[in-house]
XYZ file of C-alpha atoms in Angstrom:
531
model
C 15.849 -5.290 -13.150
C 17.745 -2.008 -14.031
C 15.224 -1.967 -17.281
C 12.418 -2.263 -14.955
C 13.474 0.355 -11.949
C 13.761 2.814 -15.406
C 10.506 2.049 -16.450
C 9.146 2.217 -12.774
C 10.639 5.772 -12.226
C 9.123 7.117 -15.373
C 5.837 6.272 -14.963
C 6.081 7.346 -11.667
C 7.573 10.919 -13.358
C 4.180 11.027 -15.371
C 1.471 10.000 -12.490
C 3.249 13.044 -10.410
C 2.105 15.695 -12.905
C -1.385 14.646 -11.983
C -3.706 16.500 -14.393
C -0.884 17.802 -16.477
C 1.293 20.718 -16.938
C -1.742 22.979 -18.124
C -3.521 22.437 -15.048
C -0.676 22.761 -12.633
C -0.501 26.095 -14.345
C -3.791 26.989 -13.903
C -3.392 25.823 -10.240
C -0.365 28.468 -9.985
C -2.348 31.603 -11.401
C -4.549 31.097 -8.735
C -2.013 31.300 -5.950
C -2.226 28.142 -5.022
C 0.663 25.728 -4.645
C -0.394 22.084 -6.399
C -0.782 18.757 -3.662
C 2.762 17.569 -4.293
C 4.143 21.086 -3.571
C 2.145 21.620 -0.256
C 3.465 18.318 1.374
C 6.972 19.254 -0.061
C 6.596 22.188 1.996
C 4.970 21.037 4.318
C 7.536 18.051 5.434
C 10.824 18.448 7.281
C 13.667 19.537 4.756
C 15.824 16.346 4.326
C 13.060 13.953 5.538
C 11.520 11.312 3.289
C 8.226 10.881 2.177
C 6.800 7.447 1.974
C 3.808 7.567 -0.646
C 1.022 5.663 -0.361
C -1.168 4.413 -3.488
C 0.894 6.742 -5.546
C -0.284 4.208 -8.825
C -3.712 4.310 -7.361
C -6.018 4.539 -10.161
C -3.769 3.843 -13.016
C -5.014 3.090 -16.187
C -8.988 3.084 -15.329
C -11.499 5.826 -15.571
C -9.846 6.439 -19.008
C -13.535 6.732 -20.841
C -13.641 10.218 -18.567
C -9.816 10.981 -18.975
C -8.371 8.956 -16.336
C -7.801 9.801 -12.512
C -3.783 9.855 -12.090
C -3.364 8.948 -8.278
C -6.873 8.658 -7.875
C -6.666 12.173 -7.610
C -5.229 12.580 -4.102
C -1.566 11.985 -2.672
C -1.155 9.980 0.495
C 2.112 9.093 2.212
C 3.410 8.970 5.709
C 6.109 11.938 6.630
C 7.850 14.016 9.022
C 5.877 16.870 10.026
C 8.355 19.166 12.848
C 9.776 16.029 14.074
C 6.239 13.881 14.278
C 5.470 11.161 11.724
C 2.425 12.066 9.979
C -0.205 10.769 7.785
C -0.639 13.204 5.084
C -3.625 13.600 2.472
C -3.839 16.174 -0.034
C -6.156 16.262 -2.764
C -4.665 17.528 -6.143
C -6.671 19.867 -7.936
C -5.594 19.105 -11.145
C -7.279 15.832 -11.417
C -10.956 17.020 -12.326
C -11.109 19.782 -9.134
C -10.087 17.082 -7.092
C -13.478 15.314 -7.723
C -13.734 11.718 -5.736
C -14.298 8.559 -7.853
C -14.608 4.877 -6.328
C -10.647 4.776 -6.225
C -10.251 8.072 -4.513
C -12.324 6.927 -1.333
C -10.848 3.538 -0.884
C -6.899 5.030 -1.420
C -8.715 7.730 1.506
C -9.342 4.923 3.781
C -6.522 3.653 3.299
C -4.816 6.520 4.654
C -7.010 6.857 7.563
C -6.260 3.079 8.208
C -2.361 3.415 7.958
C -3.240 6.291 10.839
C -5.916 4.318 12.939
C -3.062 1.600 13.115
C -0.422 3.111 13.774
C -2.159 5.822 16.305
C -0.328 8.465 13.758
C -1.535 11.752 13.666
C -3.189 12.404 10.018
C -3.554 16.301 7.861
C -5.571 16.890 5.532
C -4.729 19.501 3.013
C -8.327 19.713 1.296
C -8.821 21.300 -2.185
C -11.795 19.214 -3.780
C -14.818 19.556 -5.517
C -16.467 16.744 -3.527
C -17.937 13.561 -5.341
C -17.623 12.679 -9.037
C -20.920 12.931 -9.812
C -21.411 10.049 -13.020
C -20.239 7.865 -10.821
C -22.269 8.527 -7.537
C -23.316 5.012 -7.105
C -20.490 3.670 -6.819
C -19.100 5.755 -4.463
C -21.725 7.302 -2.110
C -23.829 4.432 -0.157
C -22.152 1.830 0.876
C -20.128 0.630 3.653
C -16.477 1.549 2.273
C -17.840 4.516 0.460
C -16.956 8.075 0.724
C -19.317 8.433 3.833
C -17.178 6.099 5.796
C -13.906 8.805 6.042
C -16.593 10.668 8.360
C -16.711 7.409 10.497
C -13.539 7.251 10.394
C -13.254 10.809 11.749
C -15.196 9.933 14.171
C -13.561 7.138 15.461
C -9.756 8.623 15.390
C -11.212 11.862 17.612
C -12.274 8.983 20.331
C -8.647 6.674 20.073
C -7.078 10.234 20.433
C -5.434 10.195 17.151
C -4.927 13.708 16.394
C -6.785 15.576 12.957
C -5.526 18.765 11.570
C -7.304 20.015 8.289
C -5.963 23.120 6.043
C -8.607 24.220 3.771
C -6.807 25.317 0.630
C -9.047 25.265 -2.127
C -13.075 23.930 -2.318
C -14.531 21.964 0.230
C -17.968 21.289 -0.787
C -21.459 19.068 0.505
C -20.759 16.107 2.056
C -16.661 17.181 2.006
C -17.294 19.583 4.039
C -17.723 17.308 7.590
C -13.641 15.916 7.316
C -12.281 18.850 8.185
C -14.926 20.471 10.369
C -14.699 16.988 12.394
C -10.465 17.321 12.838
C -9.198 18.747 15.539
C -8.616 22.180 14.128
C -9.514 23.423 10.752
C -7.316 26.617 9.217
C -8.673 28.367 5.707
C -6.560 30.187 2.965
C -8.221 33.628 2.270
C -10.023 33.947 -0.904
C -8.962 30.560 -2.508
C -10.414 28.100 0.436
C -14.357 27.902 0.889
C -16.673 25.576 2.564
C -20.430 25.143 2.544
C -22.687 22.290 2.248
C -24.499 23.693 -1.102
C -22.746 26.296 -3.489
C -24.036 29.371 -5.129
C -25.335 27.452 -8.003
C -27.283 24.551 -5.618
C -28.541 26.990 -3.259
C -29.965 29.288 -5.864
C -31.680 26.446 -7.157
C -32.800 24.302 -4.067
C -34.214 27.917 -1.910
C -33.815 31.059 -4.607
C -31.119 32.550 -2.328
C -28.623 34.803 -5.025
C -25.415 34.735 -3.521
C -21.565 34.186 -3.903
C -19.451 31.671 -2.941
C -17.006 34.043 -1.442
C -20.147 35.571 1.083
C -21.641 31.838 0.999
C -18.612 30.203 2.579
C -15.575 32.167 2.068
C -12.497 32.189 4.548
C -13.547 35.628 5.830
C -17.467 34.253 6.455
C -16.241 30.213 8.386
C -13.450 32.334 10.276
C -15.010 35.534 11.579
C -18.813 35.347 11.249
C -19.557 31.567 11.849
C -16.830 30.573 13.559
C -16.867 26.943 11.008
C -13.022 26.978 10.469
C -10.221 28.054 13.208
C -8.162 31.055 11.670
C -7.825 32.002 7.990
C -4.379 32.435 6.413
C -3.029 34.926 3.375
C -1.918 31.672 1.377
C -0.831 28.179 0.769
C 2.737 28.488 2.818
C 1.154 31.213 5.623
C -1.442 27.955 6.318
C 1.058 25.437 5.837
C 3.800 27.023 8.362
C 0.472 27.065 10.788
C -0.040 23.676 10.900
C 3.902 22.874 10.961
C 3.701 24.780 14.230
C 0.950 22.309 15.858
C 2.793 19.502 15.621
C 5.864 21.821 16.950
C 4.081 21.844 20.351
C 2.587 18.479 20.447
C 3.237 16.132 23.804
C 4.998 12.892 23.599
C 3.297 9.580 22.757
C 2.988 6.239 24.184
C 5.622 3.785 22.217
C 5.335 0.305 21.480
C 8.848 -0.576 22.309
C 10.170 -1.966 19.274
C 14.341 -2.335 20.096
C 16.368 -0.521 17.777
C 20.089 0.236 17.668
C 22.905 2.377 15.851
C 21.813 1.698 12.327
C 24.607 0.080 10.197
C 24.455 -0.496 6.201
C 24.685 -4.105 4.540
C 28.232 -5.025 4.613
C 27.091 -6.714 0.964
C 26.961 -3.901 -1.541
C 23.386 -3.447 -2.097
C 23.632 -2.438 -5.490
C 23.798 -5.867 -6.268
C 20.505 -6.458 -5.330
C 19.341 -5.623 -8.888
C 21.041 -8.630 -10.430
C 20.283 -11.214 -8.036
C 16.579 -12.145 -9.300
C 16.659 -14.419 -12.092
C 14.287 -13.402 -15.341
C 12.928 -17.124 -14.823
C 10.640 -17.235 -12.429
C 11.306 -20.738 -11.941
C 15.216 -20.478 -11.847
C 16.491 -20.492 -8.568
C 18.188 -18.426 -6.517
C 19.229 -18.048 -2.703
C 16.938 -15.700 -0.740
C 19.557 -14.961 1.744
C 21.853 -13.141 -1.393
C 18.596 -10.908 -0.882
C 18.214 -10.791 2.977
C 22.295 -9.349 2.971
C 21.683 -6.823 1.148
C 18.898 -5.909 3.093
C 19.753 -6.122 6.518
C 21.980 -4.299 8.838
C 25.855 -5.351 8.909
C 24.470 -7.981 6.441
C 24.182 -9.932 9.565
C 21.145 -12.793 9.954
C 20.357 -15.422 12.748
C 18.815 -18.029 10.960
C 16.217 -20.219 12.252
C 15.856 -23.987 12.158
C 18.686 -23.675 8.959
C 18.206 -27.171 8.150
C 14.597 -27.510 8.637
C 11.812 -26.628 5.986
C 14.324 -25.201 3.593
C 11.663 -23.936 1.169
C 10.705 -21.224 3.952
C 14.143 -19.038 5.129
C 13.415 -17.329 8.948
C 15.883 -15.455 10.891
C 16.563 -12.462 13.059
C 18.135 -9.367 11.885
C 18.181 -5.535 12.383
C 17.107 -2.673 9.210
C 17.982 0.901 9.760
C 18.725 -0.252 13.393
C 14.765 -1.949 14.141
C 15.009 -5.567 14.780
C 12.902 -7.578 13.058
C 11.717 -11.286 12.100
C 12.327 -12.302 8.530
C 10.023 -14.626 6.524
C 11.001 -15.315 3.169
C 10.120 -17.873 0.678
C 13.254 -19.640 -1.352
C 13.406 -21.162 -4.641
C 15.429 -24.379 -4.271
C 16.082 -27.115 -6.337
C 14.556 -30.562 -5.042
C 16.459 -33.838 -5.757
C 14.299 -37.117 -6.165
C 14.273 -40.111 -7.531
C 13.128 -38.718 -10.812
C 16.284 -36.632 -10.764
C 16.000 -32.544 -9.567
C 13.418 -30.575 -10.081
C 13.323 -26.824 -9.665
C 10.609 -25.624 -6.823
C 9.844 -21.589 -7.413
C 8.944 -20.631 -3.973
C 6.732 -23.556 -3.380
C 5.936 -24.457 0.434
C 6.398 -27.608 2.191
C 4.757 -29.162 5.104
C 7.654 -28.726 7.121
C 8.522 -25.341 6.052
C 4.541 -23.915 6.737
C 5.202 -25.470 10.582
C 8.802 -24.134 11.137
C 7.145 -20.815 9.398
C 4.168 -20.806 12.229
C 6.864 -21.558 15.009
C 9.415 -18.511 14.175
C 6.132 -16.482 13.682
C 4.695 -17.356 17.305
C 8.667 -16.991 18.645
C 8.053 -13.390 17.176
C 4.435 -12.306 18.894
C 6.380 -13.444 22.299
C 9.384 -11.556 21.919
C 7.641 -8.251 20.535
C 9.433 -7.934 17.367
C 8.276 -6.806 14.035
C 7.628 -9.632 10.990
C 8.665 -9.106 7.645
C 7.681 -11.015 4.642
C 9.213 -11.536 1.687
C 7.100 -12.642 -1.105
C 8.062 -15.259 -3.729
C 5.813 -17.889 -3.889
C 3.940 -20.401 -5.820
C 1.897 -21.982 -3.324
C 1.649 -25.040 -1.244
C 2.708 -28.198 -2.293
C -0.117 -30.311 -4.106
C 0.014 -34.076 -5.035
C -0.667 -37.322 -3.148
C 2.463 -37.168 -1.182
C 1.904 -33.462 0.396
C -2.117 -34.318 0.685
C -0.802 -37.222 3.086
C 1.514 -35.731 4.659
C -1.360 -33.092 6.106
C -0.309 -29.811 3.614
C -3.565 -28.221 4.410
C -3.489 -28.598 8.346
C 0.162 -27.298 8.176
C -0.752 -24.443 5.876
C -3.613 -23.797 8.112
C -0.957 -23.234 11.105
C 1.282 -21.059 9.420
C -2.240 -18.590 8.429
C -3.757 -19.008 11.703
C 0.162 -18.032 13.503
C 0.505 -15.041 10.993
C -3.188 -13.956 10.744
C -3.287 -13.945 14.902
C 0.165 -11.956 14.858
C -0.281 -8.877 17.540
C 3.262 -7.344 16.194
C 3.278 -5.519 13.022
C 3.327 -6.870 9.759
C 5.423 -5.686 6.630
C 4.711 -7.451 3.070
C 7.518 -6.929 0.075
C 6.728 -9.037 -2.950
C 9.657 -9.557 -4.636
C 8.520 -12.373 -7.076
C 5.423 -14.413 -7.597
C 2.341 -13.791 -5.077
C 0.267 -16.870 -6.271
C -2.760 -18.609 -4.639
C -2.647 -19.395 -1.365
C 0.759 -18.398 -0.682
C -0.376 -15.176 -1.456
C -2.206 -15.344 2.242
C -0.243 -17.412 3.716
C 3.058 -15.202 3.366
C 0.279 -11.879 4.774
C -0.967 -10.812 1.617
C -3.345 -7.485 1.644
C -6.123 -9.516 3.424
C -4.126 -10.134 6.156
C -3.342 -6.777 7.582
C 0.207 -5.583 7.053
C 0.835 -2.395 8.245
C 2.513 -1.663 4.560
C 2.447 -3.692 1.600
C 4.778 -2.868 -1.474
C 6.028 -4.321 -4.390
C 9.175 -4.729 -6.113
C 8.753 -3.953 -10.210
C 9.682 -8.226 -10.543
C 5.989 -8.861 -8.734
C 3.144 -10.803 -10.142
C -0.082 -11.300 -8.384
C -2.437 -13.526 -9.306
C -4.863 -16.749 -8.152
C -2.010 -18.842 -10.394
C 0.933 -18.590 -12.753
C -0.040 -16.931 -16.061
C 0.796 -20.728 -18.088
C -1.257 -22.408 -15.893
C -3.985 -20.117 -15.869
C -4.436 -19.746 -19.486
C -4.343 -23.433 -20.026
C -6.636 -24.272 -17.316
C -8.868 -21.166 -18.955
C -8.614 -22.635 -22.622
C -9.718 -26.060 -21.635
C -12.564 -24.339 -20.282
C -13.441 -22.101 -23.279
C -12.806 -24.996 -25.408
C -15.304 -27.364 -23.865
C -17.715 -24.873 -23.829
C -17.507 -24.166 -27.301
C -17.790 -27.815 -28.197
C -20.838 -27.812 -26.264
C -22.187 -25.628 -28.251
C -21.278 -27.684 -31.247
C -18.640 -25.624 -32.864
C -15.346 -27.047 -33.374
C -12.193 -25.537 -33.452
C -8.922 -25.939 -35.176
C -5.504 -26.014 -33.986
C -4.488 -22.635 -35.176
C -7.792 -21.161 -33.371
C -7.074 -22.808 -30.388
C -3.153 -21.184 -30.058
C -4.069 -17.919 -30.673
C -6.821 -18.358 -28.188
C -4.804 -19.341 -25.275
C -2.384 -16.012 -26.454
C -5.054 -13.740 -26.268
C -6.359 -15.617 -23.117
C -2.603 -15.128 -21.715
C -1.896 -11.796 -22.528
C -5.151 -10.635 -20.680
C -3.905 -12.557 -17.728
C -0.859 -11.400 -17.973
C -1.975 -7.895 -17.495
C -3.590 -8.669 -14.931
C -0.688 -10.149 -12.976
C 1.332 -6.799 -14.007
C 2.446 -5.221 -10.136
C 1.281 -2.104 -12.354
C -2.494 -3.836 -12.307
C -2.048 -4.634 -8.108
C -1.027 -0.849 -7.802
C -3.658 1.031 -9.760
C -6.369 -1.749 -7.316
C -4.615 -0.525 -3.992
C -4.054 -4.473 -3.965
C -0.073 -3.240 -2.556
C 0.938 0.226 -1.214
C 3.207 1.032 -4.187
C 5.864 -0.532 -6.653
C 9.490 0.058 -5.083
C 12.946 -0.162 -6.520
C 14.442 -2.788 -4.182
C 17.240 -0.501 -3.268
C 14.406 1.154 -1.186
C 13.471 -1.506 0.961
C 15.585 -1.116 3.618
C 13.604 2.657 4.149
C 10.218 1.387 3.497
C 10.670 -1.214 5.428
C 12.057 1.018 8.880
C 9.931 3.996 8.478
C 7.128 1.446 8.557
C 8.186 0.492 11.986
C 9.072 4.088 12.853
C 5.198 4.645 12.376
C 4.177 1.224 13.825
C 6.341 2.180 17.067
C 3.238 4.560 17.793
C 0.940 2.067 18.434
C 1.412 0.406 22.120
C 0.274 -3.100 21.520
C -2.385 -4.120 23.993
C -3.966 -7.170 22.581
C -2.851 -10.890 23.548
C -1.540 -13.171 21.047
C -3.357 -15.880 20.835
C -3.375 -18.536 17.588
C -6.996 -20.097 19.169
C -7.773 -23.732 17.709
C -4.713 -25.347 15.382
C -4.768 -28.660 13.883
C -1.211 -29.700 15.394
C-alpha cells in the first residue's frame, strides 16, 4: 500500500504541472498566476482543497499531446468562510482549449454545486473549444453547450455564480460568465467576445484588435459586458474573496455533528490492513476503526448477513451510516472457502433495512467498496438472490440522504451498483490506489474472453496451439487489466479521484460539510419491492 500511496503522489506531482514547466513560465511572463496558483490564493490559508477529477483525462488525447486534468482544475474549498465549488481553467494545457473530457469533468463540477446548493467560481482563462475534436464535444446533450443550461438552471435554484475573467474567454465561452451572477475582468490579460480579431476580420472585414474588440477596458466601461476590471490576477481574486465575505446565511440540512475526535486505533495502520490477495480475507471493521471517530461503531444486525458490515458512527464529528462489504471465509460441507466481498441474500436485505433505517433518521450513508458481486449458483438462485439484490438497489437508489462511495477493493458487476457506484448518485465518489473496476475479475474475464476468441477462430477454421492460446489470454489479460487500473476509472471521471486512505476521514466530512447545504425536501420512498 505504502508502494502504491508513492506512486499515487507522484503522478499526482506530474498531472499538477499541467502543460509543463515551459508553459507555466510562459503563463508567468504574462502576469498571470497559473489555475493551481489562483485557487491557492484564492482559498482560506490553512483550509483544504478537495480536488475533483484531478486524473481527469489521463493518458488519452496523447496523439495531440495529451490533456493533463482535462485541462481545468475542479475541487470544492473554503472561500472567506463559504464552501465553494471552484473551476479554473489552466492555460497551460493547449490555451485552456475544451476537449470531450474537459466538458464532462465541467459538469461535473456544476453537478457537485447543483447538489449540494454550493455556490460555484469560475476563474476563466480558455481558448474555448478544441477545435479537431468539435464533434465530439459541441452538439449533444452532455456537451459543452449544456454548462450554459446549467447556468441557467443554478441562477433559478439560487445557487450563487461568480466568474473572474483572467485570461481569454472566447465564442460560445463567453455566455458562463456573462450568465453568473457577477463577472470581474483582469486589465489587459482578460478579454471576451464572441468572434476574435482573426474571425471577425474574416466573417465581416472589420480590422481590429482584440484589446479594442473585447478588452477589460471595452466589457467594463463602454459595454458594460463584465462588472469591474482589476490591475491583476490577486487585485481580481481578493474581489471575489470579498463577495463571499458579505454573503447571507443558508438554509442547512441538519446533518448532527459533534466535537470531532480521532480514531482511538492508530490510523497509520490502515496501510497494512488490505491484503495483496484480493481474495484473502480480512475484517472490514480493522478498516471502519481507523476511520471513524473514537474508533467507536454501533453495529447493526452483527450476526445477521455477515458478508455486508452496517453500523453507526461519527467522522470529523458528522454522523453517518456505514455500509461496507467484508471478505469472510465460508465453512461448508466441502470444507471453507474464501468469499472476497461476495453478497448474500441475507446480507442484500439486512443492507436495504439499515439503508431505509438511515433515509428515516436523516443521516448520511457511506459505502465502502469491496465487492465481487452477488452470490450465483443454484442455492442463491433459490433462495431469491435477485429479488433481494433488487431491495438493497431499489433502498439505496431511492436514498433522499447523501451518498458517499470509497472503493477500497474490487468494484465488480453488480455489486458495483448495488454498493452506489457512479450511476447511482453519490455526492462524491473516490478511490483508494487498491481499487479495481470492472464488469468482472480480470481471471475471469480473460478466460471467459479467450473461450470466446477461441471459438471464433475455430469457426473460421483456423486452429490454434497451446502456446498461442496462453499468450493469448496474457495479452487478453493485460488489456483488461488496464482497464481495471483505478488510474483507467480516474482519467473516465468513472470516481472523483484516487485517495491515500489516510484521507478518508477528510474526504469523507467535507463531503457532508458541502452536502449540509442542501435542505432535503424530497420523501423517501423505495416504491414497489419484491419482499
Amino acid at each position: 500500500m505504502r508502494q502504491l500511496v508513492y506512486q499515487l503522489n507522484e503522478r499526482l506531482k506530474k498531472v499538477k504541472l499541467g502543460g509543463g514547466p515551459k508553459k507555466i513560465e510562459s503563463q508567468h511572463k504574462k502576469g498571470k498566476l497559473t489555475a493551481r496558483e489562483r485557487i491557492s490564493y484564492l482559498i482560506d490559508e490553512g483550509s483544504n482543497f478537495l480536488e475533483i477529477g484531478a486524473f481527469a483525462g489521463d493518458g488519452m488525447y496523447q496523439e495531440v499531446g495529451g490533456c493533463p486534468s482535462a485541462g481545468v482544475v475542479t475541487g470544492i474549498g473554503q472561500v472567506s468562510g463559504r464552501s465553494c465549488v471552484v473551476v479554473a481553467n489552466d492555460a497551460t494545457v493547449k490555451a485552456g482549449a475544451w476537449f470531450p473530457i474537459t466538458a464532462k469533468k465541467n459538469l461535473r463540477a456544476q453537478e457537485v454545486a447543483m447538489e449540494n446548493r454550493l455556490p460555484i467560481i469560475y476563474l476563466v482563462d480558455s481558448a474555448g473549444v478544441f477545435l479537431p475534436m468539435q464533434d465530439e464535444i459541441f452538439p449533444d446533450k452532455e456537451h459543452f453547450g449544456r454548462q450554459f443550461r446549467n447556468n441557467a438552471k443554478m441562477s433559478s435554484m439560487g445557487i450563487i455564480q461568480v466568474a473572474a475573467i483572467m485570461g481569454s474567454c472566447v465564442a460560445g465561452g463567453a455566455y458562463l460568465p456573462i450568465m453568473s451572477d457577477e463577472a470581474a475582468i483582469v486589465d489587459k490579460t482578460g478579454s471576451i467576445f464572441l468572434a476574435g480579431s482573426y474571425l471577425v476580420k474574416a466573417a465581416i472585414g472589420e480590422e481590429i484588435d482584440n484589446e479594442t474588440l473585447g478588452g477589460a477596458t471595452t466589457q467594463s466601461e463602454i459595454s458594460g459586458v463584465t462588472d469591474n476590471k482589476f490591475p491583476n490576477d490577486e487585485a481580481c481574486l481578493d474581489y471575489v474573496k470579498s463577495i463571499f465575505d458579505k454573503i447571507g446565511a443558508f438554509e442547512k440540512a441538519g446533518f448532527d455533528r459533534k466535537e470531532a475526535k480521532p480514531p482511538k486505533e492508530n490510523a497509520e495502520e490502515i496501510t497494512g490492513l488490505m491484503p495483496q490477495d484480493r481474495v484473502k480475507p480480512y475484517n472490514v471493521k480493522d478498516i471502519i476503526a481507523r476511520i471513524v471517530d473514537d474508533s467507536e461503531f454501533d453495529e447493526f444486525k452483527e450476526k445477521y448477513g455477515q458478508t455486508i458490515v452496517c453500523g453507526y458512527a461519527r467522522i470529523e464529528g458528522w454522523a453517518v451510516g456505514i455500509v461496507a462489504n467484508q471478505r469472510v471465509v465460508v465453512k461448508s460441507k466441502k470444507g471453507e472457502m474464501q468469499m472476497g466481498g461476495v453478497i448474500y441474500s441475507d446480507s442484500a436485505d439486512k443492507a436495504a433495512r439499515f439503508i431505509m433505517n438511515c433515509n428515516q433518521r436523516k443521516i448520511p450513508l457511506v459505502f465502502l467498496q469491496d465487492v465481487s458481486g452477488f452470490m450465483v449458483g443454484s442455492r442463491a438462485e433459490h433462495g431469491g438472490i435477485i429479488k433481494d439484490g433488487a431491495k438493497m438497489v431499489n433502498a439505496m437508489a431511492n436514498s433522499v440522504v447523501p451518498k458517499f462511495t470509497i472503493i477500497t477493493g474490487n468494484s465488480f458487476g453488480a455489486g458495483n451498483y448495488a454498493m452506489c457506484g457512479k450511476a447511482y448518485d453519490p455526492r462524491l465518489i473516490y478511490a483508494w490506489p487498491t481499487a479495481q473496476i470492472a464488469v468482472m475479475s480480470g481471471n475471469s474475464a480473460a478466460k471467459t474472453l479467450l473461450q470466446i476468441k477461441v471459438s471464433s477462430l475455430k469457426a473460421q477454421g483456423k486452429e490454434i496451439t497451446k502456446e498461442e492460446e496462453e499468450k493469448l489470454l496474457e495479452e487478453i489479460k493485460a488489456k483488461y487489466n488496464e482497464q481495471m487500473s483505478p488510474y483507467y476509472a480516474a482519467s473516465r471521471l468513472w470516481v472523483d479521484g484516487i485517495i491515500n486512505p489516510l484521507e478518508t476521514r477528510q474526504v469523507i466530512a467535507q463531503g457532508i460539510e458541502a452536502a449540509n447545504h442542501a435542505p432535503i425536501t424530497e420523501q423517501f420512498n423505495v416504491g414497489v419491492i419484491q419482499t
